[in-house]
Amino acid sequence: MRETVEQAYATCAEITRAEARNFSYGIRLLPPPKRSALCALYALARRIDDIGDGTLPATEKRDALARVRKDLGRLGEADDPVLLAVADAARRYPVPLTAFEELLDGVEHDLEPVRIGDIEELIRYCRCVAGSVGRLCLSVFGSHGTDPALASQYADQLGIALQQINILRDVREDLVGGRVYLPADELEQHGVELRLDDRGALEDPQARLAGYLRFAAGRAEDWYGLGLRLVPHLDSRSAASCRAMAGIYHRLLARIEAEPSSVYDRRLSLSTGEKARVAMASLIGVGRT
């Protein structure tokens, strides 16, 4: 069984290396046992996301999500490598498996065209799909000298912040896919109607969208500040990992706020070198990423 579990973790590590872009830079800073556990949790979260983002009809996606829900209830019987690794991680760390249920709820929500009505609805959605991931990470990071409920709250807030940054970065891509996560009441208040021009880029002839994106970026910055209160409650390696993962998104947020039009025709990202520099700064504790 030991060999089988080790092979299962190796499979999850390969999935993480291939798919995790920003996440992988942070977990490199962790000691091997925690890194392996987070790879396992990431691999299952990725499986859930891939179902939602795949090309299957909605009914088949729902069936696939239902199978994952069923698998979560019988992890001890798993022979699938990802499930086997998650089961082992859950034995070694206090993994809140219910957080995967929340993630499943969020992905299922996305199977239909999405229109978010107001900020309260947006925060609920972010809590499902990203606050849940923050709490999963915290279960492996661990916290010391603090109220566990408080640390969980900070992890939840950081996840919500990072998901808002994702939404700002992907506003064009989501619109093409029939999903609008920017609150409808706020778009109306700012006089914004999301449309694509003949080149497939977001239209913004009067710069109203740019103004709104700056407003929304400011709110994401506020949530980021709330969530970053988690860092002092982590051990040094986990804190560095957290700062690296969050710091990459924070750099993206700064770029969006400085130049909102940068997301109008492409998916904004940092270069490999920029990500490595954020990770290095996090490891040596330079500044606040």
C-alpha positions as a LaTeX table, in Angstrom:
\begin{tabular}{lrrr}
\hline
Residue & $x$ (\AA) & $y$ (\AA) & $z$ (\AA) \\
\hline
Met1 & 0.00 & 0.00 & 0.00 \\
Arg2 & 2.87 & 2.41 & 0.79 \\
Glu3 & 4.16 & 2.08 & $-2.76$ \\
Thr4 & 0.68 & 2.57 & $-4.19$ \\
Val5 & 0.14 & 5.73 & $-2.15$ \\
Glu6 & 3.52 & 7.10 & $-3.21$ \\
Gln7 & 2.62 & 6.45 & $-6.85$ \\
Ala8 & $-0.72$ & 8.17 & $-6.32$ \\
Tyr9 & 1.04 & 11.26 & $-4.95$ \\
Ala10 & 3.42 & 11.19 & $-7.91$ \\
Thr11 & 0.44 & 11.25 & $-10.27$ \\
Cys12 & $-1.01$ & 14.26 & $-8.44$ \\
Ala13 & 2.34 & 16.03 & $-8.53$ \\
Glu14 & 2.51 & 15.54 & $-12.29$ \\
Ile15 & $-1.03$ & 16.96 & $-12.69$ \\
Thr16 & $-0.03$ & 19.97 & $-10.61$ \\
Arg17 & 3.17 & 20.59 & $-12.60$ \\
Ala18 & 1.28 & 20.38 & $-15.88$ \\
Glu19 & $-1.83$ & 22.35 & $-14.99$ \\
Ala20 & $-1.31$ & 24.55 & $-11.94$ \\
Arg21 & 0.61 & 27.58 & $-13.27$ \\
Asn22 & 0.33 & 30.02 & $-10.35$ \\
Phe23 & $-0.38$ & 27.42 & $-7.66$ \\
Ser24 & 2.74 & 25.40 & $-8.42$ \\
Tyr25 & 5.05 & 28.32 & $-7.68$ \\
Gly26 & 3.72 & 28.59 & $-4.14$ \\
Ile27 & 3.75 & 24.93 & $-3.19$ \\
Arg28 & 7.38 & 24.54 & $-4.25$ \\
Leu29 & 8.26 & 26.42 & $-1.08$ \\
Leu30 & 6.67 & 23.81 & 1.20 \\
Pro31 & 8.35 & 20.77 & 2.78 \\
Pro32 & 7.68 & 17.56 & 0.79 \\
Pro33 & 4.84 & 16.11 & 2.94 \\
Lys34 & 2.77 & 19.29 & 2.75 \\
Arg35 & 3.63 & 19.77 & $-0.92$ \\
Ser36 & 2.41 & 16.25 & $-1.71$ \\
Ala37 & $-0.81$ & 16.76 & 0.23 \\
Leu38 & $-1.58$ & 20.02 & $-1.55$ \\
Cys39 & $-0.86$ & 18.40 & $-4.91$ \\
Ala40 & $-3.48$ & 15.78 & $-4.06$ \\
Leu41 & $-6.06$ & 18.40 & $-3.08$ \\
Tyr42 & $-5.26$ & 20.43 & $-6.19$ \\
Ala43 & $-5.61$ & 17.39 & $-8.46$ \\
Leu44 & $-9.11$ & 16.67 & $-7.19$ \\
Ala45 & $-10.13$ & 20.35 & $-7.40$ \\
Arg46 & $-8.74$ & 20.40 & $-10.93$ \\
Arg47 & $-10.78$ & 17.33 & $-11.84$ \\
Ile48 & $-13.92$ & 19.10 & $-10.66$ \\
Asp49 & $-13.05$ & 22.27 & $-12.59$ \\
Asp50 & $-12.24$ & 20.32 & $-15.74$ \\
Ile51 & $-15.67$ & 18.71 & $-15.68$ \\
Gly52 & $-17.27$ & 22.14 & $-15.58$ \\
Asp53 & $-15.00$ & 23.58 & $-18.29$ \\
Gly54 & $-15.16$ & 20.56 & $-20.59$ \\
Thr55 & $-17.15$ & 20.02 & $-23.78$ \\
Leu56 & $-19.64$ & 17.44 & $-22.54$ \\
Pro57 & $-23.37$ & 18.30 & $-22.57$ \\
Ala58 & $-24.62$ & 19.80 & $-19.31$ \\
Thr59 & $-26.49$ & 16.62 & $-18.34$ \\
Glu60 & $-23.34$ & 14.53 & $-18.65$ \\
Lys61 & $-21.38$ & 17.11 & $-16.66$ \\
Arg62 & $-23.94$ & 16.88 & $-13.87$ \\
Asp63 & $-23.62$ & 13.10 & $-13.91$ \\
Ala64 & $-19.84$ & 13.39 & $-13.69$ \\
Leu65 & $-20.07$ & 15.84 & $-10.78$ \\
Ala66 & $-22.48$ & 13.47 & $-9.05$ \\
Arg67 & $-19.93$ & 10.68 & $-9.38$ \\
Val68 & $-17.30$ & 12.87 & $-7.71$ \\
Arg69 & $-19.73$ & 13.56 & $-4.86$ \\
Lys70 & $-20.23$ & 9.83 & $-4.47$ \\
Asp71 & $-16.47$ & 9.23 & $-4.55$ \\
Leu72 & $-15.99$ & 11.72 & $-1.71$ \\
Gly73 & $-18.23$ & 9.59 & 0.47 \\
Arg74 & $-16.15$ & 6.46 & $-0.05$ \\
Leu75 & $-12.55$ & 7.65 & $-0.18$ \\
Gly76 & $-11.45$ & 4.71 & 1.93 \\
Glu77 & $-12.39$ & 2.37 & $-0.92$ \\
Ala78 & $-10.68$ & 4.41 & $-3.65$ \\
Asp79 & $-8.26$ & 2.89 & $-6.12$ \\
Asp80 & $-8.18$ & 5.96 & $-8.38$ \\
Pro81 & $-4.76$ & 7.61 & $-7.80$ \\
Val82 & $-6.13$ & 11.11 & $-7.15$ \\
Leu83 & $-8.76$ & 9.84 & $-4.71$ \\
Leu84 & $-6.24$ & 7.55 & $-3.06$ \\
Ala85 & $-3.85$ & 10.47 & $-2.49$ \\
Val86 & $-6.67$ & 12.69 & $-1.16$ \\
Ala87 & $-7.73$ & 9.92 & 1.22 \\
Asp88 & $-4.19$ & 9.65 & 2.55 \\
Ala89 & $-3.87$ & 13.44 & 2.86 \\
Ala90 & $-7.15$ & 13.51 & 4.80 \\
Arg91 & $-5.71$ & 10.95 & 7.22 \\
Arg92 & $-2.60$ & 13.05 & 7.82 \\
Tyr93 & $-4.20$ & 16.51 & 7.89 \\
Pro94 & $-7.61$ & 17.87 & 9.02 \\
Val95 & $-8.86$ & 18.26 & 5.44 \\
Pro96 & $-12.43$ & 19.66 & 5.37 \\
Leu97 & $-13.87$ & 17.38 & 2.70 \\
Thr98 & $-17.07$ & 19.42 & 2.78 \\
Ala99 & $-15.08$ & 22.17 & 1.03 \\
Phe100 & $-15.02$ & 19.94 & $-2.06$ \\
Glu101 & $-18.82$ & 19.79 & $-1.82$ \\
Glu102 & $-18.90$ & 23.59 & $-1.94$ \\
Leu103 & $-16.61$ & 23.57 & $-4.96$ \\
Leu104 & $-18.91$ & 21.07 & $-6.65$ \\
Asp105 & $-21.86$ & 23.36 & $-5.93$ \\
Gly106 & $-20.05$ & 26.30 & $-7.52$ \\
Val107 & $-19.07$ & 24.35 & $-10.64$ \\
Glu108 & $-22.62$ & 23.02 & $-11.01$ \\
His109 & $-23.85$ & 26.61 & $-10.79$ \\
Asp110 & $-21.66$ & 27.43 & $-13.81$ \\
Leu111 & $-23.24$ & 24.78 & $-16.05$ \\
Glu112 & $-25.97$ & 27.23 & $-17.03$ \\
Pro113 & $-25.46$ & 30.78 & $-18.36$ \\
Val114 & $-24.36$ & 32.87 & $-15.38$ \\
Arg115 & $-25.63$ & 36.32 & $-14.47$ \\
Ile116 & $-24.68$ & 37.59 & $-11.02$ \\
Gly117 & $-27.24$ & 40.01 & $-9.63$ \\
Asp118 & $-25.37$ & 41.84 & $-6.87$ \\
Ile119 & $-22.27$ & 41.81 & $-4.72$ \\
Glu120 & $-23.80$ & 39.51 & $-2.09$ \\
Glu121 & $-24.43$ & 36.87 & $-4.77$ \\
Leu122 & $-20.90$ & 37.31 & $-6.10$ \\
Ile123 & $-19.35$ & 36.80 & $-2.66$ \\
Arg124 & $-21.42$ & 33.65 & $-2.11$ \\
Tyr125 & $-20.20$ & 32.29 & $-5.43$ \\
Cys126 & $-16.56$ & 33.19 & $-4.67$ \\
Arg127 & $-16.85$ & 31.51 & $-1.28$ \\
Cys128 & $-18.00$ & 28.28 & $-2.95$ \\
Val129 & $-15.36$ & 28.07 & $-5.65$ \\
Ala130 & $-12.35$ & 29.74 & $-4.00$ \\
Gly131 & $-12.98$ & 30.30 & $-0.30$ \\
Ser132 & $-13.35$ & 26.53 & $-0.16$ \\
Val133 & $-9.92$ & 26.12 & $-1.75$ \\
Gly134 & $-8.44$ & 28.56 & 0.76 \\
Arg135 & $-9.77$ & 26.44 & 3.62 \\
Leu136 & $-8.43$ & 23.27 & 2.00 \\
Cys137 & $-4.97$ & 24.83 & 1.77 \\
Leu138 & $-5.15$ & 25.98 & 5.38 \\
Ser139 & $-5.84$ & 22.42 & 6.52 \\
Val140 & $-2.41$ & 21.45 & 5.18 \\
Phe141 & $-0.59$ & 24.64 & 6.10 \\
Gly142 & $-1.80$ & 24.43 & 9.68 \\
Ser143 & $-2.03$ & 27.42 & 12.00 \\
His144 & $-0.42$ & 28.09 & 15.35 \\
Gly145 & $-1.29$ & 30.19 & 18.37 \\
Thr146 & $-4.62$ & 31.33 & 16.98 \\
Asp147 & $-8.30$ & 30.57 & 17.01 \\
Pro148 & $-8.80$ & 27.97 & 14.22 \\
Ala149 & $-12.11$ & 29.59 & 13.27 \\
Leu150 & $-10.34$ & 32.93 & 12.80 \\
Ala151 & $-7.63$ & 31.41 & 10.62 \\
Ser152 & $-10.33$ & 29.70 & 8.56 \\
Gln153 & $-12.09$ & 33.04 & 8.13 \\
Tyr154 & $-8.90$ & 34.67 & 6.85 \\
Ala155 & $-8.27$ & 31.77 & 4.44 \\
Asp156 & $-11.83$ & 32.10 & 3.19 \\
Gln157 & $-11.38$ & 35.86 & 2.64 \\
Leu158 & $-8.12$ & 35.35 & 0.77 \\
Gly159 & $-9.78$ & 32.81 & $-1.50$ \\
Ile160 & $-12.62$ & 35.26 & $-2.17$ \\
Ala161 & $-10.09$ & 37.97 & $-3.03$ \\
Leu162 & $-8.20$ & 35.75 & $-5.48$ \\
Gln163 & $-11.41$ & 34.65 & $-7.18$ \\
Gln164 & $-12.41$ & 38.28 & $-7.71$ \\
Ile165 & $-9.03$ & 38.83 & $-9.36$ \\
Asn166 & $-9.68$ & 35.80 & $-11.58$ \\
Ile167 & $-13.03$ & 37.26 & $-12.58$ \\
Leu168 & $-11.48$ & 40.62 & $-13.52$ \\
Arg169 & $-8.74$ & 38.90 & $-15.51$ \\
Asp170 & $-11.17$ & 36.60 & $-17.34$ \\
Val171 & $-14.08$ & 38.97 & $-17.96$ \\
Arg172 & $-13.77$ & 38.66 & $-21.75$ \\
Glu173 & $-13.28$ & 34.88 & $-21.75$ \\
Asp174 & $-16.25$ & 34.41 & $-19.43$ \\
Leu175 & $-18.47$ & 36.63 & $-21.57$ \\
Val176 & $-17.65$ & 34.52 & $-24.63$ \\
Gly177 & $-18.67$ & 31.45 & $-22.59$ \\
Gly178 & $-22.00$ & 32.97 & $-21.58$ \\
Arg179 & $-20.96$ & 33.84 & $-18.02$ \\
Val180 & $-20.97$ & 37.30 & $-16.47$ \\
Tyr181 & $-19.73$ & 37.38 & $-12.90$ \\
Leu182 & $-19.60$ & 41.16 & $-12.58$ \\
Pro183 & $-22.70$ & 42.17 & $-10.59$ \\
Ala184 & $-25.51$ & 43.32 & $-12.90$ \\
Asp185 & $-26.66$ & 46.12 & $-10.61$ \\
Glu186 & $-23.14$ & 47.60 & $-10.49$ \\
Leu187 & $-22.71$ & 47.38 & $-14.27$ \\
Glu188 & $-25.97$ & 49.26 & $-14.67$ \\
Gln189 & $-24.95$ & 51.91 & $-12.14$ \\
His190 & $-21.68$ & 52.46 & $-14.05$ \\
Gly191 & $-23.44$ & 52.53 & $-17.43$ \\
Val192 & $-21.60$ & 49.45 & $-18.66$ \\
Glu193 & $-22.96$ & 46.99 & $-21.21$ \\
Leu194 & $-20.55$ & 44.15 & $-21.87$ \\
Arg195 & $-20.12$ & 43.62 & $-25.61$ \\
Leu196 & $-17.46$ & 42.38 & $-28.01$ \\
Asp197 & $-16.33$ & 44.32 & $-31.06$ \\
Asp198 & $-15.68$ & 42.89 & $-34.52$ \\
Arg199 & $-12.23$ & 41.71 & $-33.39$ \\
Gly200 & $-13.64$ & 39.86 & $-30.40$ \\
Ala201 & $-12.32$ & 42.38 & $-27.89$ \\
Leu202 & $-14.39$ & 44.07 & $-25.19$ \\
Glu203 & $-15.93$ & 47.35 & $-26.34$ \\
Asp204 & $-15.40$ & 50.41 & $-24.18$ \\
Pro205 & $-15.85$ & 53.54 & $-26.30$ \\
Gln206 & $-16.51$ & 55.85 & $-23.34$ \\
Ala207 & $-14.09$ & 54.19 & $-20.87$ \\
Arg208 & $-16.96$ & 53.27 & $-18.57$ \\
Leu209 & $-15.84$ & 49.66 & $-18.38$ \\
Ala210 & $-12.33$ & 50.80 & $-17.46$ \\
Gly211 & $-13.76$ & 52.89 & $-14.65$ \\
Tyr212 & $-15.82$ & 50.00 & $-13.37$ \\
Leu213 & $-12.90$ & 47.57 & $-13.48$ \\
Arg214 & $-10.83$ & 49.98 & $-11.40$ \\
Phe215 & $-13.67$ & 50.18 & $-8.89$ \\
Ala216 & $-13.95$ & 46.38 & $-8.73$ \\
Ala217 & $-10.17$ & 46.04 & $-8.47$ \\
Gly218 & $-10.23$ & 48.32 & $-5.43$ \\
Arg219 & $-12.75$ & 46.05 & $-3.77$ \\
Ala220 & $-10.64$ & 42.98 & $-4.55$ \\
Glu221 & $-7.70$ & 44.81 & $-2.98$ \\
Asp222 & $-9.72$ & 45.30 & 0.19 \\
Trp223 & $-10.55$ & 41.58 & 0.36 \\
Tyr224 & $-6.90$ & 40.75 & $-0.31$ \\
Gly225 & $-5.88$ & 42.83 & 2.68 \\
Leu226 & $-8.42$ & 41.02 & 4.85 \\
Gly227 & $-7.24$ & 37.61 & 3.68 \\
Leu228 & $-3.55$ & 38.34 & 4.04 \\
Arg229 & $-4.08$ & 38.53 & 7.80 \\
Leu230 & $-3.75$ & 34.76 & 7.59 \\
Val231 & 0.01 & 34.91 & 6.93 \\
Pro232 & 1.23 & 35.68 & 10.50 \\
His233 & $-0.64$ & 32.63 & 11.76 \\
Leu234 & 1.31 & 30.22 & 9.53 \\
Asp235 & 4.73 & 28.66 & 10.00 \\
Ser236 & 7.50 & 30.27 & 7.94 \\
Arg237 & 7.42 & 27.85 & 4.99 \\
Ser238 & 3.63 & 27.83 & 4.77 \\
Ala239 & 3.58 & 31.63 & 5.06 \\
Ala240 & 6.07 & 31.90 & 2.17 \\
Ser241 & 3.96 & 29.53 & 0.09 \\
Cys242 & 0.81 & 31.51 & 0.81 \\
Arg243 & 2.50 & 34.83 & 0.03 \\
Ala244 & 3.83 & 33.46 & $-3.26$ \\
Met245 & 0.50 & 32.12 & $-4.49$ \\
Ala246 & $-1.40$ & 35.21 & $-3.40$ \\
Gly247 & 1.37 & 37.56 & $-4.54$ \\
Ile248 & 1.18 & 36.38 & $-8.15$ \\
Tyr249 & $-2.51$ & 37.23 & $-8.25$ \\
His250 & $-1.82$ & 40.53 & $-6.49$ \\
Arg251 & 0.62 & 41.51 & $-9.25$ \\
Leu252 & $-2.11$ & 40.76 & $-11.81$ \\
Leu253 & $-4.54$ & 42.90 & $-9.85$ \\
Ala254 & $-2.12$ & 45.83 & $-9.84$ \\
Arg255 & $-1.79$ & 45.60 & $-13.62$ \\
Ile256 & $-5.54$ & 45.46 & $-14.14$ \\
Glu257 & $-6.05$ & 48.48 & $-11.90$ \\
Ala258 & $-3.31$ & 50.42 & $-13.69$ \\
Glu259 & $-4.45$ & 49.43 & $-17.20$ \\
Pro260 & $-7.95$ & 47.90 & $-17.31$ \\
Ser261 & $-7.84$ & 47.63 & $-21.10$ \\
Ser262 & $-5.13$ & 44.97 & $-20.74$ \\
Val263 & $-7.89$ & 42.38 & $-20.27$ \\
Tyr264 & $-10.04$ & 43.52 & $-23.20$ \\
Asp265 & $-8.48$ & 41.27 & $-25.84$ \\
Arg266 & $-6.38$ & 38.65 & $-24.02$ \\
Arg267 & $-5.91$ & 36.68 & $-20.84$ \\
Leu268 & $-3.45$ & 38.59 & $-18.69$ \\
Ser269 & $-0.63$ & 36.60 & $-17.08$ \\
Leu270 & 2.80 & 37.03 & $-15.54$ \\
Ser271 & 5.91 & 35.70 & $-17.19$ \\
Thr272 & 7.75 & 32.72 & $-15.73$ \\
Gly273 & 10.50 & 35.05 & $-14.53$ \\
Glu274 & 8.03 & 37.35 & $-12.78$ \\
Lys275 & 6.42 & 34.42 & $-10.99$ \\
Ala276 & 9.81 & 33.12 & $-9.91$ \\
Arg277 & 10.73 & 36.54 & $-8.52$ \\
Val278 & 7.50 & 36.69 & $-6.51$ \\
Ala279 & 8.20 & 33.22 & $-5.13$ \\
Met280 & 11.77 & 34.12 & $-4.21$ \\
Ala281 & 10.72 & 37.35 & $-2.50$ \\
Ser282 & 8.13 & 35.37 & $-0.54$ \\
Leu283 & 10.68 & 32.79 & 0.56 \\
Ile284 & 13.10 & 35.37 & 1.90 \\
Gly285 & 10.33 & 37.51 & 3.33 \\
Val286 & 11.01 & 40.66 & 1.34 \\
Gly287 & 8.17 & 43.14 & 1.60 \\
Arg288 & 4.49 & 42.45 & 1.35 \\
Thr289 & 3.63 & 40.67 & $-1.89$ \\
\hline
\end{tabular}
